[in-house]
């Protein structure tokens, strides 16, 4: 009987013909989370580290997961030797602060130069780690055209240990650690003729701006609608930059929104998600990107689904405030 | 059944049919005020995966269905939130309406309904 070799965390495991990667690893008492064993629950998701896995092992996975060579171990009957890992593993890289600039009274544009080349997609996030180990997740705000450069929008949270430190003490020239890019909320250039709706609140604009930059750079040909919301006008930023971008690209549309008080001319009144989903009632075949407050993200996801979007076309990143912020 | 007779699952169109049905079915369930409170879990992907497993089973497809799992999964809904026959009936309505929308023939819809109906006592923990 022919076998293939699965290498997991430097350990080789023989996989028999007709045996799934999941069964082979479990047989060797390697603890892989799993459930239905038929490709439905997706709890046995893993990542191929040496190229594309068998296509049938990616059945039902989101396009971005397939693109990152994720697969379901229970559906994977390897035709060749494979190196595989858990889909959550990560490493840290060194970077130096090269820019600090206020975007508004509470948000800082932080720019880093990474010592190694980062393979990332606009819209993904990384964990930034201070020398003492304190770390927080931030979305990458620029497109992958800048292989060594990463920029972030860091909102100062009252009592937030990391954000207070980044605003007040972190200086140009300082080093900081950056994890490998994570997350599934990003632009893929394979569907340039599909409309995109992007909704963000607060610093949720960061990943969305990166995604838009990437989409325009890739020549996305269909409509791109961005709704950025905050409570008050003070909380918005890059209003002029986004307006200018909309002037240059006829198919990019930008609507800033405020949910409190009276909106001045040129700014919509209401929550960004309410304004957006009322303006575009039919979302069949649209791609959605939702970033920011977790309640906004969850409500919009459900509403967008009810308005015809497919669940797998809804990309989201909920910004949860670290529970230890107040510690 | 002889070897030449396609299974119910094959007649319905297999996994592609389940994929087509999941979104329609889940949308109907979420839009129904009688039952949507049972589905107010914020993890929509996970919930859609569960619905897919349920539909695969009801379509006569490959599944690991056990009555015990179905009981355990719904026990707290019966005890704390009053899950009863009226809610099960509503889900059955949406299941058949979904298949009608996908133009499945009535005799296949009847077979799917019969399989789903067979889980009633497990779901309601009786």
Coordinates of C-alpha atoms in Angstrom, one line a residue:
Chain A
X1 CA 0.0 0.0 0.0
X2 CA 1.4 3.4 -0.9
X3 CA 1.6 6.1 1.8
X4 CA 2.4 9.7 2.0
X5 CA 4.2 11.6 4.8
X6 CA 2.5 14.4 6.7
X7 CA 4.9 16.6 8.6
X8 CA 3.3 18.4 11.5
X9 CA 5.4 20.6 13.8
X10 CA 8.6 18.7 12.6
X11 CA 7.1 15.4 13.3
X12 CA 6.6 13.0 10.3
X13 CA 3.4 10.9 10.3
X14 CA 2.6 8.3 7.7
X15 CA -0.7 8.7 6.0
X16 CA -2.1 5.5 4.4
X17 CA -4.1 5.4 1.2
X18 CA -7.7 6.2 1.9
X19 CA -6.9 7.8 5.2
X20 CA -7.5 11.4 5.9
X21 CA -4.9 13.8 7.4
X22 CA -7.1 14.1 10.4
X23 CA -7.4 10.4 11.0
X24 CA -3.6 10.0 10.5
X25 CA -2.8 12.7 13.0
X26 CA -5.3 11.5 15.6
X27 CA -4.0 7.9 15.2
X28 CA -0.6 9.3 16.3
X29 CA -2.3 10.9 19.3
X30 CA -1.7 14.4 18.0
X31 CA -4.4 16.6 19.4
X32 CA -6.2 18.3 16.5
X33 CA -9.6 19.9 17.3
X34 CA -12.3 18.2 15.3
X35 CA -16.1 17.6 15.2
X36 CA -18.3 16.3 12.4
X37 CA -15.5 14.7 10.3
X38 CA -17.5 15.5 7.1
X39 CA -16.5 19.0 6.2
X40 CA -19.4 20.8 7.8
X41 CA -18.2 22.1 11.1
X42 CA -14.8 23.2 9.9
X43 CA -13.3 22.7 13.4
X44 CA -10.4 20.7 12.0
X45 CA -9.1 23.5 9.8
X46 CA -5.3 23.4 9.2
X47 CA -2.9 25.2 6.9
X48 CA -0.6 23.7 4.2
X49 CA 2.9 25.1 4.6
X50 CA 4.3 23.9 1.3
X51 CA 1.8 24.8 -1.4
X52 CA -1.8 24.3 -2.3
X53 CA -3.6 21.4 -0.6
X54 CA -6.0 19.1 -2.6
X55 CA -8.9 21.3 -3.9
X56 CA -11.5 18.9 -2.5
X57 CA -10.0 19.5 1.0
X58 CA -11.0 23.2 0.7
X59 CA -14.6 22.5 0.0
X60 CA -16.9 25.1 1.6
X61 CA -14.0 27.3 2.8
X62 CA -14.1 31.1 2.2
X63 CA -12.1 32.2 -0.8
X64 CA -9.5 34.0 1.4
X65 CA -9.0 30.8 3.4
X66 CA -8.5 28.8 0.3
X67 CA -6.1 31.5 -1.0
X68 CA -4.0 31.1 2.2
X69 CA -3.8 27.3 1.7
X70 CA -6.1 26.4 4.6
X71 CA -7.9 23.1 4.3
X72 CA -10.1 20.7 6.3
X73 CA -8.0 17.8 7.6
X74 CA -11.0 15.5 7.6
X75 CA -11.5 16.0 3.8
X76 CA -7.8 15.9 3.0
X77 CA -6.5 12.7 1.3
X78 CA -3.0 13.7 0.3
X79 CA -1.6 12.8 -3.2
X80 CA 1.8 13.9 -2.1
X81 CA 3.9 14.5 1.0
X82 CA 2.7 17.6 2.9
X83 CA 3.9 20.0 5.5
X84 CA 1.0 21.2 7.6
X85 CA 0.5 23.4 10.6
X86 CA -2.3 24.7 12.9
X87 CA -4.1 27.5 11.2
X88 CA -3.5 29.8 14.1
X89 CA 0.3 29.6 14.5
X90 CA 2.3 32.9 14.3
X91 CA 5.7 34.4 14.6
X92 CA 7.0 37.9 15.5
X93 CA 9.2 40.2 13.3
X94 CA 11.2 43.3 14.2
X95 CA 10.2 46.8 13.0
X96 CA 11.2 50.4 13.6
X97 CA 8.9 53.4 14.0
X98 CA 9.4 55.8 11.1
X99 CA 6.4 58.0 11.4
X100 CA 3.9 59.4 14.0
X101 CA 1.3 61.8 12.9
X102 CA -2.1 62.8 14.4
X103 CA -5.2 62.0 12.3
X104 CA -7.6 63.7 14.7
X105 CA -7.7 64.4 18.4
X106 CA -7.8 60.8 19.4
X107 CA -6.3 58.8 16.5
X108 CA -2.6 58.4 15.6
X109 CA -1.2 57.4 12.3
X110 CA 1.8 55.1 13.2
X111 CA 4.1 54.0 10.4
X112 CA 6.7 51.2 10.8
X113 CA 9.5 49.9 8.7
X114 CA 9.7 46.1 8.9
X115 CA 13.2 44.7 8.8
X116 CA 12.0 41.7 6.8
X117 CA 9.6 41.7 3.8
X118 CA 6.0 41.3 5.1
X119 CA 3.7 39.2 3.0
X120 CA 0.4 40.8 3.8
X121 CA -2.9 41.9 2.3
X122 CA -4.5 45.3 3.0
X123 CA -7.1 44.8 5.6
X124 CA -5.4 42.1 7.6
X125 CA -4.2 42.8 11.1
X126 CA -1.1 42.1 13.2
X127 CA -0.3 42.0 16.9
X128 CA 2.0 44.8 17.9
X129 CA 4.2 43.8 20.9
X130 CA 6.0 46.1 23.3
X131 CA 9.4 45.0 24.8
X132 CA 7.6 43.9 28.0
X133 CA 5.3 41.6 26.1
X134 CA 2.1 43.8 26.2
X135 CA 0.5 43.4 22.8
X136 CA -2.6 44.6 20.9
X137 CA -4.1 43.9 17.5
X138 CA -4.2 46.6 14.9
X139 CA -5.3 46.6 11.2
X140 CA -2.9 47.4 8.5
X141 CA -4.0 50.6 6.8
X142 CA -1.8 50.5 3.6
X143 CA -1.7 48.3 0.6
X144 CA 0.8 45.6 -0.1
X145 CA 2.6 47.7 -2.6
X146 CA 4.8 48.8 0.3
X147 CA 6.5 45.6 1.1
X148 CA 8.5 46.9 4.1
X149 CA 6.1 49.5 5.3
X150 CA 3.1 49.1 7.6
X151 CA 0.8 51.9 8.9
X152 CA -1.8 51.7 11.6
X153 CA -4.5 54.0 13.0
X154 CA -4.2 53.9 16.8
X155 CA -7.1 55.3 18.7
X156 CA -6.3 56.5 22.2
X157 CA -8.6 54.7 24.7
X158 CA -9.0 56.1 28.1
X159 CA -7.0 53.9 30.4
X160 CA -5.8 51.8 27.4
X161 CA -2.3 50.7 28.4
X162 CA -1.0 50.1 24.9
X163 CA -2.7 53.0 23.1
X164 CA -1.7 55.5 25.8
X165 CA 1.9 54.3 25.5
X166 CA 1.8 54.4 21.7
X167 CA 0.5 58.0 21.7
X168 CA 2.6 59.3 24.5
X169 CA 5.9 57.4 24.8
X170 CA 6.6 55.5 21.6
X171 CA 9.0 57.6 19.4
X172 CA 10.3 57.6 15.9
X173 CA 13.4 55.4 15.9
X174 CA 12.1 53.0 18.5
X175 CA 11.8 49.2 17.8
X176 CA 8.6 47.2 18.2
X177 CA 7.7 43.6 17.4
X178 CA 5.1 42.8 14.7
X179 CA 3.3 39.4 14.3
X180 CA 2.7 37.7 11.0
X181 CA -0.4 39.1 9.4
X182 CA -3.7 37.6 10.4
X183 CA -7.3 37.7 9.5
X184 CA -9.6 37.2 6.5
X185 CA -11.0 40.6 5.9
X186 CA -9.0 41.6 2.8
X187 CA -9.3 42.3 -1.0
X188 CA -8.7 39.5 -3.5
X189 CA -8.4 40.7 -7.1
X190 CA -10.3 37.7 -8.6
X191 CA -13.7 39.4 -8.8
X192 CA -13.1 42.8 -10.2
X193 CA -16.6 43.1 -11.7
X194 CA -18.4 42.7 -8.4
X195 CA -19.6 45.7 -6.4
X196 CA -18.1 46.3 -3.0
X197 CA -19.7 47.9 0.0
X198 CA -17.4 48.9 2.9
X199 CA -18.7 50.1 6.2
X200 CA -16.5 51.2 9.1
X201 CA -16.7 53.0 12.4
X202 CA -13.9 54.9 14.1
X203 CA -10.5 53.5 13.3
X204 CA -12.3 50.8 11.2
X205 CA -11.4 53.1 8.4
X206 CA -7.8 51.8 8.6
X207 CA -8.3 48.4 7.0
X208 CA -11.0 49.7 4.7
X209 CA -8.7 52.4 3.3
X210 CA -6.1 49.8 2.7
X211 CA -8.6 47.6 0.9
X212 CA -9.8 50.5 -1.3
X213 CA -6.2 51.4 -2.1
X214 CA -5.5 47.8 -3.1
X215 CA -8.7 47.5 -5.1
X216 CA -8.1 50.7 -7.1
X217 CA -4.5 49.7 -7.7
X218 CA -5.6 46.3 -9.0
X219 CA -8.0 48.0 -11.4
X220 CA -11.3 47.0 -9.7
X221 CA -13.8 47.9 -12.3
X222 CA -17.2 47.9 -10.4
X223 CA -18.7 50.2 -7.9
X224 CA -16.9 50.7 -4.5
X225 CA -19.0 52.4 -1.8
X226 CA -17.4 53.4 1.5
X227 CA -19.5 54.6 4.5
X228 CA -17.4 55.8 7.4
X229 CA -19.1 56.6 10.7
X230 CA -18.4 58.2 14.0
X231 CA -20.5 59.8 16.7
X232 CA -19.4 63.3 16.0
X233 CA -17.6 65.1 13.2
X234 CA -14.5 65.2 15.4
X235 CA -14.2 61.4 15.3
X236 CA -14.0 61.3 11.5
X237 CA -10.7 61.7 9.7
X238 CA -9.3 61.6 6.2
X239 CA -12.5 63.2 5.0
X240 CA -10.6 65.4 2.5
X241 CA -8.4 62.6 1.4
X242 CA -11.4 60.3 0.7
X243 CA -13.3 63.0 -1.1
X244 CA -10.3 63.7 -3.2
X245 CA -10.0 60.0 -4.0
X246 CA -13.7 59.9 -5.0
X247 CA -13.1 62.8 -7.3
X248 CA -10.3 61.0 -9.1
X249 CA -12.2 57.7 -9.4
X250 CA -15.7 57.9 -10.7
X251 CA -16.6 54.4 -9.4
X252 CA -15.5 55.1 -5.8
X253 CA -18.2 56.7 -3.6
X254 CA -17.6 58.0 -0.1
X255 CA -20.1 58.9 2.5
X256 CA -19.0 60.1 5.9
X257 CA -21.7 59.7 8.6
X258 CA -22.3 61.0 12.1
X259 CA -24.8 59.4 14.5
X260 CA -25.2 62.3 17.0
X261 CA -26.2 65.9 16.6
X262 CA -26.9 67.7 13.3
X263 CA -24.8 66.6 10.3
X264 CA -23.2 69.5 8.4
X265 CA -23.5 69.7 4.7
X266 CA -21.7 66.8 2.9
X267 CA -22.0 64.4 5.9
X268 CA -24.9 62.0 6.3
X269 CA -27.0 61.9 9.4
X270 CA -27.2 58.4 11.1
X271 CA -25.2 55.3 11.9
X272 CA -22.9 54.4 9.0
X273 CA -24.4 50.9 8.7
X274 CA -28.0 52.2 8.7
X275 CA -27.3 54.8 6.1
X276 CA -25.4 52.3 3.9
X277 CA -27.9 49.5 4.1
X278 CA -30.8 51.8 3.4
X279 CA -29.1 53.3 0.4
X280 CA -28.3 49.9 -1.1
X281 CA -31.3 47.6 -0.4
X282 CA -30.3 44.8 -2.8
X283 CA -27.0 43.2 -2.0
X284 CA -27.1 40.1 -4.1
X285 CA -23.6 39.3 -5.5
X286 CA -22.1 42.2 -3.6
X287 CA -18.9 41.8 -1.5
X288 CA -19.0 43.4 1.9
X289 CA -16.3 44.6 4.2
X290 CA -17.3 45.5 7.8
X291 CA -14.8 46.9 10.3
X292 CA -15.1 48.5 13.7
X293 CA -17.4 48.3 16.7
X294 CA -18.5 44.7 17.3
X295 CA -22.2 45.5 17.6
X296 CA -22.1 47.4 14.3
X297 CA -20.3 44.5 12.6
X298 CA -22.7 41.9 13.9
X299 CA -25.9 43.9 13.1
X300 CA -24.6 44.8 9.6
X301 CA -23.6 41.2 8.8
X302 CA -27.0 39.9 9.6
X303 CA -28.8 42.8 7.8
X304 CA -26.6 42.4 4.7
X305 CA -27.3 38.7 4.7
X306 CA -31.0 39.4 4.9
X307 CA -30.6 41.9 2.0
X308 CA -29.3 39.2 -0.2
X309 CA -25.5 39.0 0.4
X310 CA -24.0 35.6 0.6
X311 CA -22.5 34.8 4.0
X312 CA -19.2 33.9 2.4
X313 CA -19.0 37.3 0.7
X314 CA -19.2 39.2 3.9
X315 CA -15.8 39.9 5.3
X316 CA -15.6 41.4 8.7
X317 CA -13.3 42.4 11.5
X318 CA -14.8 43.3 14.8
X319 CA -12.6 45.6 17.0
X320 CA -12.9 44.2 20.4
X321 CA -11.4 46.3 23.1
X322 CA -8.8 44.3 25.1
X323 CA -10.5 43.2 28.3
X324 CA -7.3 44.0 30.2
X325 CA -7.4 47.7 29.0
X326 CA -8.5 48.8 32.4
X327 CA -6.1 46.7 34.4
Chain B
X1 CA -33.2 0.1 -3.6
X2 CA -31.3 -1.3 -6.6
X3 CA -27.8 0.0 -7.5
X4 CA -29.2 1.9 -10.5
X5 CA -31.6 4.0 -8.5
X6 CA -30.1 7.4 -7.6
X7 CA -30.4 8.2 -3.9
X8 CA -32.6 11.0 -2.7
X9 CA -29.5 13.1 -2.1
X10 CA -28.3 12.6 -5.7
X11 CA -31.8 13.3 -7.1
X12 CA -31.8 16.6 -5.2
X13 CA -28.4 17.6 -6.6
X14 CA -26.0 16.6 -3.8
X15 CA -23.8 19.1 -2.0
X16 CA -24.4 21.9 -4.6
X17 CA -28.2 21.7 -3.8
X18 CA -27.4 21.9 0.0
X19 CA -25.2 24.9 -0.6
X20 CA -28.0 26.6 -2.6
X21 CA -30.5 25.8 0.0
X22 CA -28.6 26.9 3.1
X23 CA -28.7 30.7 2.5
X24 CA -32.4 30.6 1.5
X25 CA -33.4 28.5 4.4
X26 CA -31.3 30.5 7.0
X27 CA -32.7 33.8 5.7
X28 CA -36.3 32.5 6.1
X29 CA -35.5 31.4 9.6
X30 CA -33.9 34.7 10.6
X31 CA -36.8 36.7 9.2
X32 CA -39.4 34.7 11.1
X33 CA -40.3 36.5 14.3
X34 CA -41.8 33.3 15.7
X35 CA -38.5 31.5 15.8
X36 CA -35.6 33.9 15.2
X37 CA -34.9 34.3 18.9
X38 CA -33.6 30.8 18.9
X39 CA -31.1 31.8 16.3
X40 CA -29.8 35.0 17.8
X41 CA -26.3 33.6 18.1
X42 CA -23.9 36.2 16.7
X43 CA -21.6 33.6 15.1
X44 CA -23.4 33.3 11.8
X45 CA -20.8 31.2 10.1
X46 CA -21.0 28.6 12.8
X47 CA -24.8 28.6 12.7
X48 CA -24.8 28.3 8.9
X49 CA -22.5 25.3 9.2
X50 CA -25.0 23.7 11.6
X51 CA -27.8 24.4 9.2
X52 CA -25.8 22.8 6.4
X53 CA -25.3 19.7 8.5
X54 CA -29.0 19.5 9.2
X55 CA -30.0 20.1 5.5
X56 CA -27.5 17.5 4.4
X57 CA -29.1 15.0 6.7
X58 CA -32.6 15.9 5.7
X59 CA -31.6 15.7 2.0
X60 CA -30.6 12.1 2.7
X61 CA -26.9 12.9 2.4
X62 CA -23.9 11.6 4.3
X63 CA -24.2 12.5 7.9
X64 CA -23.3 11.6 11.5
X65 CA -26.7 12.1 12.8
X66 CA -27.4 10.8 16.2
X67 CA -30.6 11.4 18.2
X68 CA -28.5 12.0 21.3
X69 CA -26.6 14.9 19.7
X70 CA -29.9 16.4 18.6
X71 CA -31.3 16.1 22.1
X72 CA -28.2 17.6 23.8
X73 CA -28.0 20.5 21.3
X74 CA -31.6 21.5 21.9
X75 CA -32.1 20.6 25.6
X76 CA -31.4 24.1 26.9
X77 CA -33.8 25.7 24.3
X78 CA -36.6 23.4 25.4
X79 CA -36.0 24.0 29.2
X80 CA -35.2 27.7 29.2
X81 CA -36.8 29.1 26.1
X82 CA -39.9 27.0 25.7
X83 CA -39.0 25.4 22.3
X84 CA -42.1 23.4 21.3
X85 CA -44.1 21.9 18.4
X86 CA -45.1 25.3 17.0
X87 CA -41.5 26.2 16.5
X88 CA -40.6 22.9 14.9
X89 CA -43.6 23.4 12.6
X90 CA -42.3 26.8 11.6
X91 CA -38.9 25.3 10.7
X92 CA -40.7 22.6 8.6
X93 CA -42.6 25.3 6.7
X94 CA -39.3 27.0 5.8
X95 CA -37.7 23.8 4.8
X96 CA -40.4 22.9 2.3
X97 CA -40.7 26.5 1.1
X98 CA -37.0 26.5 0.4
X99 CA -37.2 23.4 -1.7
X100 CA -40.2 24.8 -3.6
X101 CA -38.2 27.9 -4.3
X102 CA -35.4 25.7 -5.7
X103 CA -38.0 24.0 -7.9
X104 CA -37.6 20.5 -6.3
X105 CA -40.3 18.1 -7.4
X106 CA -43.0 17.5 -4.8
X107 CA -42.3 13.8 -4.3
X108 CA -38.7 14.6 -3.2
X109 CA -39.9 17.5 -1.0
X110 CA -42.2 14.9 0.7
X111 CA -39.2 12.6 1.4
X112 CA -37.1 15.4 2.8
X113 CA -40.0 16.5 5.0
X114 CA -40.4 12.9 6.3
X115 CA -36.7 12.7 7.3
X116 CA -36.8 16.1 9.0
X117 CA -40.0 15.1 10.7
X118 CA -38.3 12.0 12.2
X119 CA -36.1 14.3 14.3
X120 CA -39.0 16.0 16.0
X121 CA -39.0 14.0 19.3
X122 CA -35.3 14.2 19.6
X123 CA -35.2 18.0 19.0
X124 CA -38.1 18.5 21.5
X125 CA -36.5 16.1 24.0
X126 CA -39.5 13.8 24.4

